[in-house]
Tab-separated table of C-alpha atoms in Angstrom:
chain	number	residue	atom	x	y	z
A	177	MET	CA	-70.575	24.127	143.079
A	178	SER	CA	-72.209	27.280	145.292
A	179	ALA	CA	-74.577	29.302	143.679
A	180	GLN	CA	-72.961	32.769	142.453
A	181	ARG	CA	-74.923	36.338	143.893
A	182	LYS	CA	-75.801	38.541	141.256
A	183	GLU	CA	-75.408	41.945	142.015
A	184	LYS	CA	-77.798	44.470	140.766
A	185	ASN	CA	-76.097	47.880	139.159
A	186	PRO	CA	-77.430	50.874	140.170
A	187	THR	CA	-79.405	52.674	137.109
A	188	GLY	CA	-79.995	56.057	135.641
A	189	THR	CA	-77.516	58.694	137.163
A	190	TRP	CA	-77.442	57.243	140.791
A	191	PRO	CA	-75.801	58.830	143.003
A	192	VAL	CA	-76.017	62.194	141.672
A	193	VAL	CA	-79.114	63.620	139.242
A	194	PRO	CA	-78.893	66.445	137.398
A	195	TYR	CA	-81.859	68.034	138.185
A	196	THR	CA	-83.626	69.226	141.393
A	197	GLU	CA	-87.482	68.440	141.303
A	198	VAL	CA	-90.016	70.014	143.747
A	199	GLU	CA	-92.971	68.549	143.450
A	200	LYS	CA	-95.514	71.215	144.242
A	201	THR	CA	-94.926	74.917	145.049
A	202	GLU	CA	-96.197	75.460	148.547
A	203	ALA	CA	-97.196	78.962	148.098
A	204	MET	CA	-97.006	81.501	145.320
A	205	GLN	CA	-98.982	84.658	143.530
A	206	GLU	CA	-97.286	85.361	140.063
A	207	LYS	CA	-96.904	89.016	140.226
A	208	PRO	CA	-99.347	91.672	138.454
A	209	PHE	CA	-99.433	92.897	134.992
A	210	LEU	CA	-101.230	95.706	132.775
A	211	ILE	CA	-103.875	94.182	130.720
A	212	TYR	CA	-106.128	96.867	128.429
A	213	ASP	CA	-110.126	95.981	127.784
A	214	ASP	CA	-111.853	97.757	125.667
A	215	GLU	CA	-114.949	98.514	128.112
A	216	GLU	CA	-112.748	99.098	130.734
A	217	GLY	CA	-109.841	100.310	129.668
A	218	TYR	CA	-106.510	99.612	131.561
A	219	MET	CA	-106.058	97.746	134.515
A	220	VAL	CA	-104.123	95.809	136.576
A	221	TYR	CA	-104.263	92.009	136.650
A	222	VAL	CA	-103.486	90.071	140.018
A	223	PRO	CA	-103.245	86.809	139.330
A	224	LYS	CA	-104.899	85.004	142.821
A	225	GLU	CA	-102.435	83.229	144.948
A	226	ARG	CA	-102.097	79.383	144.845
A	227	GLU	CA	-101.028	76.570	147.310
A	228	ASN	CA	-99.484	73.460	146.598
A	229	ALA	CA	-99.485	74.643	142.742
A	230	ILE	CA	-98.173	72.837	139.824
A	231	GLY	CA	-97.296	74.793	136.791
A	232	VAL	CA	-98.627	78.533	135.524
A	233	SER	CA	-101.478	80.072	136.925
A	234	TRP	CA	-102.905	80.460	132.963
A	235	GLU	CA	-102.191	76.555	131.766
A	236	ASN	CA	-105.835	75.679	132.866
A	237	GLY	CA	-107.529	79.087	133.009
A	238	SER	CA	-106.660	81.668	134.933
A	239	GLU	CA	-108.082	83.350	138.433
A	240	GLY	CA	-107.410	86.902	139.955
A	241	GLU	CA	-108.704	90.219	140.339
A	242	LYS	CA	-108.675	93.210	138.092
A	243	ILE	CA	-107.972	96.566	139.443
A	244	PRO	CA	-108.737	99.726	137.453
A	245	ILE	CA	-105.965	101.990	136.716
A	246	ASP	CA	-107.533	104.555	138.838
A	247	GLN	CA	-106.915	102.948	142.117
A	248	PHE	CA	-102.845	103.263	141.028
A	249	TYR	CA	-100.909	106.711	140.929
A	250	VAL	CA	-98.952	106.239	137.159
A	251	ALA	CA	-95.444	107.715	138.536
A	252	LYS	CA	-92.973	109.117	135.791
A	253	PRO	CA	-89.202	109.322	136.693
A	254	GLU	CA	-89.154	113.048	135.115
A	255	LYS	CA	-91.320	114.568	137.177
A	256	ASP	CA	-91.864	112.202	140.402
A	257	THR	CA	-90.395	111.980	143.637
A	258	ALA	CA	-90.214	109.529	146.874
A	259	GLU	CA	-92.563	112.847	148.346
A	260	THR	CA	-95.403	112.545	145.457
A	261	MET	CA	-94.984	109.026	145.689
A	262	ASN	CA	-95.525	108.949	149.488
A	263	GLN	CA	-98.124	111.303	149.046
A	264	ALA	CA	-100.269	108.949	146.910
A	265	LEU	CA	-99.600	106.192	149.026
A	266	GLU	CA	-100.949	108.004	151.737
A	267	GLU	CA	-104.227	108.866	149.895
A	268	GLY	CA	-104.827	104.963	149.368
A	269	LYS	CA	-103.284	104.753	146.039
A	270	ASN	CA	-101.340	101.733	144.789
A	271	LEU	CA	-97.842	102.911	142.603
A	272	LEU	CA	-97.005	101.862	138.746
A	273	LEU	CA	-93.933	103.261	138.056
A	274	THR	CA	-93.403	103.649	134.311
A	275	PRO	CA	-89.817	102.769	132.886
A	276	GLY	CA	-86.546	105.134	133.649
A	277	ILE	CA	-84.188	105.716	136.579
A	278	TYR	CA	-85.894	107.581	139.650
A	279	ASP	CA	-83.530	109.355	142.067
A	280	LEU	CA	-84.850	109.278	145.754
A	281	GLU	CA	-83.603	111.410	148.233
A	282	GLU	CA	-85.665	109.671	150.727
A	283	PRO	CA	-87.531	106.406	150.818
A	284	ILE	CA	-90.751	105.144	148.884
A	285	ALA	CA	-92.723	104.398	152.504
A	286	VAL	CA	-95.406	101.762	152.291
A	287	ASN	CA	-97.220	101.587	155.382
A	288	ARG	CA	-100.861	100.176	154.129
A	289	PRO	CA	-101.814	96.848	153.943
A	290	ASP	CA	-102.516	95.051	150.422
A	291	THR	CA	-100.562	97.836	149.082
A	292	ILE	CA	-99.291	96.918	145.090
A	293	VAL	CA	-96.146	98.497	143.823
A	294	LEU	CA	-95.515	97.733	140.090
A	295	GLY	CA	-92.471	98.505	137.907
A	296	MET	CA	-92.812	98.704	134.278
A	297	GLY	CA	-89.797	97.821	132.384
A	298	LEU	CA	-87.679	97.362	135.636
A	299	ALA	CA	-88.308	101.122	136.789
A	300	THR	CA	-85.076	101.712	138.398
A	301	LEU	CA	-84.610	103.218	142.189
A	302	ARG	CA	-81.377	104.719	142.976
A	303	ALA	CA	-80.125	105.997	146.423
A	304	ALA	CA	-79.323	109.859	146.187
A	305	LYS	CA	-78.527	110.485	149.791
A	306	GLY	CA	-77.464	107.321	151.019
A	307	ASN	CA	-80.896	106.622	151.793
A	308	VAL	CA	-83.024	103.607	151.721
A	309	CYS	CA	-85.116	103.334	148.636
A	310	LEU	CA	-88.135	101.660	149.274
A	311	GLU	CA	-89.031	100.714	153.027
A	312	THR	CA	-92.477	98.955	154.375
A	313	GLY	CA	-93.912	98.894	157.969
A	314	ASN	CA	-94.845	95.544	159.456
A	315	VAL	CA	-97.971	95.011	157.231
A	316	GLN	CA	-99.068	92.304	155.241
A	317	GLY	CA	-100.507	91.644	152.172
A	318	LEU	CA	-98.089	93.910	150.334
A	319	ILE	CA	-97.041	92.858	146.426
A	320	LEU	CA	-93.740	94.495	145.180
A	321	ALA	CA	-92.637	93.512	141.764
A	322	GLY	CA	-90.772	94.638	138.942
A	323	LEU	CA	-88.409	96.888	140.192
A	324	LEU	CA	-84.534	97.580	139.806
A	325	PHE	CA	-82.806	98.542	142.995
A	326	ASP	CA	-79.149	100.899	142.477
A	327	ALA	CA	-76.851	102.125	144.702
A	328	GLY	CA	-75.627	105.516	144.791
A	329	GLU	CA	-72.445	107.211	145.532
A	330	ILE	CA	-73.440	108.024	149.130
A	331	LYS	CA	-73.264	104.716	150.970
A	332	SER	CA	-76.831	103.400	152.183
A	333	ASP	CA	-77.388	100.829	155.346
A	334	ASN	CA	-79.703	99.306	152.577
A	335	LEU	CA	-81.741	99.489	149.290
A	336	LEU	CA	-84.502	97.546	150.413
A	337	VAL	CA	-86.196	97.046	153.955
A	338	ILE	CA	-89.380	94.973	154.363
A	339	GLY	CA	-90.549	95.172	157.753
A	340	ASN	CA	-89.450	97.214	161.313
A	341	GLU	CA	-86.299	96.272	162.422
A	342	GLY	CA	-86.439	94.097	165.548
A	343	GLN	CA	-90.467	93.781	165.153
A	344	LYS	CA	-91.832	90.640	163.822
A	345	SER	CA	-95.043	91.237	161.993
A	346	GLU	CA	-98.302	89.176	163.363
A	347	ASP	CA	-99.783	86.573	161.612
A	348	ASN	CA	-103.052	87.412	159.813
A	349	GLY	CA	-102.940	84.940	157.123
A	350	LYS	CA	-101.226	86.973	154.212
A	351	ASN	CA	-98.164	86.621	152.863
A	352	ILE	CA	-95.984	88.952	151.356
A	353	TYR	CA	-94.866	88.709	147.486
A	354	LEU	CA	-91.745	90.298	146.327
A	355	SER	CA	-91.393	89.381	142.469
A	356	ASP	CA	-88.341	90.171	140.103
A	357	LEU	CA	-86.742	92.329	142.066
A	358	PHE	CA	-83.170	93.432	140.907
A	359	PHE	CA	-79.892	95.302	142.773
A	360	HIS	CA	-77.053	96.627	141.500
A	361	VAL	CA	-74.289	97.840	143.243
A	362	GLY	CA	-71.861	99.531	140.434
A	363	GLY	CA	-71.174	98.661	136.943
A	364	THR	CA	-73.569	101.068	135.260
A	365	ASP	CA	-72.202	104.472	133.815
A	366	THR	CA	-71.494	106.060	136.725
A	367	ASP	CA	-68.679	108.754	137.126
A	368	THR	CA	-68.294	108.015	140.673
A	369	PRO	CA	-67.998	104.869	142.445
A	370	VAL	CA	-71.230	103.898	144.416
A	371	SER	CA	-71.461	101.620	147.691
A	372	VAL	CA	-73.911	99.932	150.132
A	373	LYS	CA	-74.044	98.217	153.374
A	374	CYS	CA	-76.552	95.394	152.151
A	375	CYS	CA	-78.913	95.506	149.263
A	376	ALA	CA	-81.954	93.913	150.782
A	377	THR	CA	-83.294	93.371	154.431
A	378	ILE	CA	-86.358	91.546	155.136
A	379	ASN	CA	-87.492	91.998	158.886
A	380	SER	CA	-91.228	90.745	158.426
A	381	ASN	CA	-92.883	87.048	158.610
A	382	HIS	CA	-94.613	85.651	156.238
A	383	VAL	CA	-92.843	86.662	152.800
A	384	VAL	CA	-92.548	84.833	149.574
A	385	GLY	CA	-89.838	86.000	147.287
A	386	ASP	CA	-89.745	85.014	143.757
A	387	ASN	CA	-86.718	85.922	141.211
A	388	PHE	CA	-83.863	87.678	142.940
A	389	TRP	CA	-80.994	88.883	141.111
A	390	VAL	CA	-78.487	90.532	144.097
A	391	TRP	CA	-75.585	91.902	141.980
A	392	ARG	CA	-72.668	93.645	143.404
A	393	ALA	CA	-71.111	94.174	139.626
A	394	ASP	CA	-67.716	92.373	138.812
A	395	HIS	CA	-67.537	94.430	135.358
A	396	GLY	CA	-67.794	97.893	134.141
A	397	ASP	CA	-67.295	101.385	135.290
A	398	ASN	CA	-65.918	102.085	138.838
A	399	VAL	CA	-65.616	98.085	139.915
A	400	ALA	CA	-62.693	96.954	142.141
A	401	TRP	CA	-62.835	95.873	145.829
A	402	GLU	CA	-62.455	99.774	147.154
A	403	LYS	CA	-64.731	101.080	144.921
A	404	ASN	CA	-68.020	99.378	144.608
A	405	GLU	CA	-68.086	98.152	148.278
A	406	ALA	CA	-70.804	95.965	149.614
A	407	GLU	CA	-70.521	93.748	152.411
A	408	ASN	CA	-73.968	91.453	152.134
A	409	GLY	CA	-76.262	90.825	149.513
A	410	ILE	CA	-79.520	90.076	151.253
A	411	ILE	CA	-80.430	89.658	155.162
A	412	ILE	CA	-83.515	87.778	156.315
A	413	ASN	CA	-84.255	88.188	159.631
A	414	GLY	CA	-88.385	87.215	159.306
A	415	ASP	CA	-89.724	83.932	160.150
A	416	ASP	CA	-91.321	81.759	157.491
A	417	VAL	CA	-89.518	83.453	154.580
A	418	THR	CA	-89.573	81.188	151.076
A	419	MET	CA	-87.290	82.260	148.571
A	420	TYR	CA	-87.793	81.040	144.924
A	421	ALA	CA	-84.791	81.332	142.637
A	422	LEU	CA	-81.992	83.677	144.409
A	423	MET	CA	-79.056	84.991	143.249
A	424	VAL	CA	-76.993	86.761	145.244
A	425	GLU	CA	-72.720	87.522	143.749
A	426	HIS	CA	-69.638	88.919	144.427
A	427	PHE	CA	-70.259	90.772	147.714
A	428	GLU	CA	-67.420	91.174	149.979
A	429	GLN	CA	-68.317	89.369	152.899
A	430	TYR	CA	-71.765	86.658	153.294
A	431	GLN	CA	-73.688	86.708	150.325
A	432	THR	CA	-76.939	85.704	151.921
A	433	VAL	CA	-77.254	85.956	155.549
A	434	TRP	CA	-80.486	83.739	157.156
A	435	ASN	CA	-81.457	84.733	160.678
A	436	GLY	CA	-85.445	83.516	160.605
A	437	ASP	CA	-86.778	80.287	161.239
A	438	HIS	CA	-88.760	77.980	159.361
A	439	GLY	CA	-86.899	79.480	155.947
A	440	LYS	CA	-87.031	77.799	152.799
A	441	VAL	CA	-84.803	78.244	149.371
A	442	TYR	CA	-85.864	76.854	146.138
A	443	MET	CA	-82.760	77.206	144.006
A	444	TYR	CA	-79.916	79.179	144.752
A	445	GLN	CA	-77.134	80.669	142.868
A	446	SER	CA	-74.127	82.442	143.911
A	447	GLU	CA	-70.718	83.188	143.264
A	448	ILE	CA	-68.013	84.527	145.224
A	449	PRO	CA	-66.531	87.862	144.660
A	450	TYR	CA	-63.471	87.519	142.072
A	451	ASP	CA	-61.656	90.621	143.357
A	452	VAL	CA	-60.245	89.698	146.677
A	453	PRO	CA	-57.004	91.185	146.950
A	454	ASN	CA	-55.413	89.178	149.462
A	455	GLN	CA	-56.445	86.454	152.293
A	456	GLU	CA	-55.989	89.247	155.319
A	457	VAL	CA	-58.744	91.248	154.288
A	458	TRP	CA	-60.963	88.171	153.590
A	459	MET	CA	-61.529	86.471	156.689
A	460	SER	CA	-64.401	85.368	158.836
A	461	HIS	CA	-65.131	84.513	162.229
A	462	GLU	CA	-63.010	87.113	164.139
A	463	GLY	CA	-60.163	86.089	161.826
A	464	GLN	CA	-60.504	82.427	162.210
A	465	LYS	CA	-61.345	81.299	158.772
A	466	ASN	CA	-60.509	81.679	155.541
A	467	GLY	CA	-63.044	83.752	153.579
A	468	TYR	CA	-66.894	84.283	153.874
A	469	ALA	CA	-68.889	81.230	153.578
A	470	SER	CA	-71.726	82.248	150.544
A	471	PHE	CA	-74.747	81.384	152.742
A	472	TYR	CA	-74.678	81.677	156.153
A	473	VAL	CA	-77.703	80.480	158.760
A	474	ASP	CA	-77.427	81.638	162.252
A	475	ASP	CA	-76.747	79.009	164.892
A	476	ALA	CA	-79.866	80.416	166.543
A	477	VAL	CA	-81.969	78.760	163.427
A	478	ASP	CA	-83.773	75.620	164.530
A	479	THR	CA	-85.909	75.108	161.385
A	480	PHE	CA	-84.327	75.687	157.723
A	481	GLU	CA	-84.756	73.856	154.231
A	482	ALA	CA	-83.268	74.076	150.637
A	483	TRP	CA	-82.856	73.041	147.471
A	484	GLY	CA	-80.775	73.053	144.495
A	485	LEU	CA	-77.624	75.152	145.541
A	486	GLY	CA	-74.508	76.226	143.522
A	487	VAL	CA	-71.691	78.001	144.733
A	488	TYR	CA	-69.326	78.942	142.305
A	489	LEU	CA	-65.380	80.270	143.101
A	490	TYR	CA	-63.061	82.457	140.800
A	491	ASN	CA	-60.130	83.841	142.689
A	492	ARG	CA	-59.476	85.889	139.775
A	493	ASP	CA	-56.700	88.672	141.523
A	494	ALA	CA	-55.450	86.583	144.406
A	495	SER	CA	-54.243	83.002	145.613
A	496	VAL	CA	-56.993	83.000	148.180
A	497	GLU	CA	-58.949	80.124	150.204
A	498	LEU	CA	-62.497	79.767	150.880
A	499	ASP	CA	-62.677	77.597	154.060
A	500	THR	CA	-66.659	76.425	153.092
A	501	ALA	CA	-69.388	77.549	150.535
A	502	MET	CA	-71.984	77.000	153.273
A	503	GLU	CA	-72.511	77.542	156.999
A	504	VAL	CA	-75.247	76.404	159.044
A	505	PRO	CA	-75.962	74.961	162.245
A	506	ASP	CA	-75.966	71.288	162.897
A	507	LYS	CA	-79.811	70.702	164.079
A	508	ASN	CA	-82.353	68.245	163.254
A	509	GLY	CA	-84.598	70.308	161.038
A	510	VAL	CA	-81.870	72.306	159.401
A	511	LYS	CA	-81.654	70.221	156.021
A	512	VAL	CA	-79.766	70.680	152.680
A	513	HIS	CA	-80.849	69.260	149.419
A	514	ASN	CA	-78.771	68.814	146.381
A	515	ILE	CA	-75.940	71.651	146.566
A	516	CYS	CA	-72.779	71.811	144.741
A	517	THR	CA	-69.594	74.082	144.372
A	518	VAL	CA	-67.408	74.449	141.321
A	519	MET	CA	-64.039	76.089	140.770
A	520	LEU	CA	-64.392	78.151	137.636
A	521	THR	CA	-60.799	78.959	137.383
A	522	GLY	CA	-58.143	80.929	138.896
A	523	TYR	CA	-56.240	80.115	142.056
A	524	PRO	CA	-57.450	77.309	144.204
A	525	GLY	CA	-59.637	77.107	146.143
A	526	MET	CA	-62.754	75.820	148.066
A	527	ASN	CA	-62.309	73.533	150.715
A	528	HIS	CA	-65.494	72.458	151.795
A	529	ILE	CA	-69.206	72.184	150.869
A	530	ILE	CA	-71.606	72.491	153.994
A	531	ASN	CA	-69.301	73.500	157.527
A	532	GLU	CA	-66.269	70.771	157.183
A	533	SER	CA	-68.586	68.247	154.992
A	534	GLY	CA	-67.725	67.908	151.656
A	535	ASP	CA	-64.801	67.433	149.050
A	536	SER	CA	-62.788	70.239	147.919
A	537	VAL	CA	-62.533	72.092	144.753
A	538	THR	CA	-59.076	73.210	143.531
A	539	PHE	CA	-58.874	73.146	139.921
A	540	ALA	CA	-60.591	74.701	136.817
A	541	GLY	CA	-63.951	72.818	135.973
A	542	GLU	CA	-63.313	70.657	139.566
A	543	ARG	CA	-67.545	70.192	140.669
A	544	LYS	CA	-68.171	68.433	143.918
A	545	VAL	CA	-71.523	67.972	145.403
A	546	ILE	CA	-73.656	66.798	148.591
A	547	CYS	CA	-77.203	65.325	148.003
A	548	GLU	CA	-78.151	65.131	151.465
A	549	TYR	CA	-76.840	67.064	154.681
A	550	GLU	CA	-78.993	67.264	158.090
A	551	ASN	CA	-77.272	67.344	161.649
A	552	GLY	CA	-73.644	66.957	160.489
A	553	LEU	CA	-74.806	63.639	158.384
A	554	ILE	CA	-74.189	63.082	155.002
A	555	ARG	CA	-76.734	60.772	153.371
């Protein structure tokens, strides 16, 4: 009698794991915060930039810089305009925006390297005349944190622009850090519909984003396909841009457009618009594909990598199909790790996960996963 071969069964949660773990954060600088010292008074504490970081900076003591409050212009919504804040910036001040809504008729313009713009209590910048709310030149070392951007009644091309279009910033060894930035298109207590073409465009190189929520409202006041119109959530044109926790929801075309090289995304969450009225108005690639992928990486991109992505579909208002959740160029160097699609409910469905790969989701609660994708191959 021949010996029987014993097979070893896979253990744990093979082949799909419930969590995506990344060993180290390559580059991170936690956002500044207000502190008080009995001798020095109020100051803004700026944590030190860290490389290959694990955990929070204050776990084993913290290093950083204390900047006296007199180096900041403290803005108040009841008295300040873009003009007063821009004057302070030109005088060499940083900005500290106290809570409230700032109705801006022109952009806040940040053109000095190493400037800090810090919002308290999610200070809200609202476009009043179809303008950008905040824009920067091609300068490095900037820190923008704790701000909410609201679309206005007159359609803006963008609410936030980092760097000049068509001009890549030079590498001077300093990153731009964008932390806790949120964007609303509709859903607030307004009597008039609002709109924007794109909420945020990043043209600069060497940008690190930490915690973005980019939202075309799916509920609230004046919310409908032709009321709170918005094509895209965020467009990345710069090289070496990294995003940690990027959430983009309900935009009428691509949620995220990535045109820059050497980009990285750690955790991406996206819901496709609920209110698509019919398939005819929701076609990409010059009418050749059903729907718009949530995440679009341009064919010219040579290197890109993303970890832990979720794309969710709820066809609430019409029976429509989405061809694929993510479009990427099939090249060595363009990699996606752990992406899932979910059909929440409504009318089906989503046919693929990445390009023409991955199984469809067509009924409520159905979930499909690709663990590793590169150059058209699933591993």
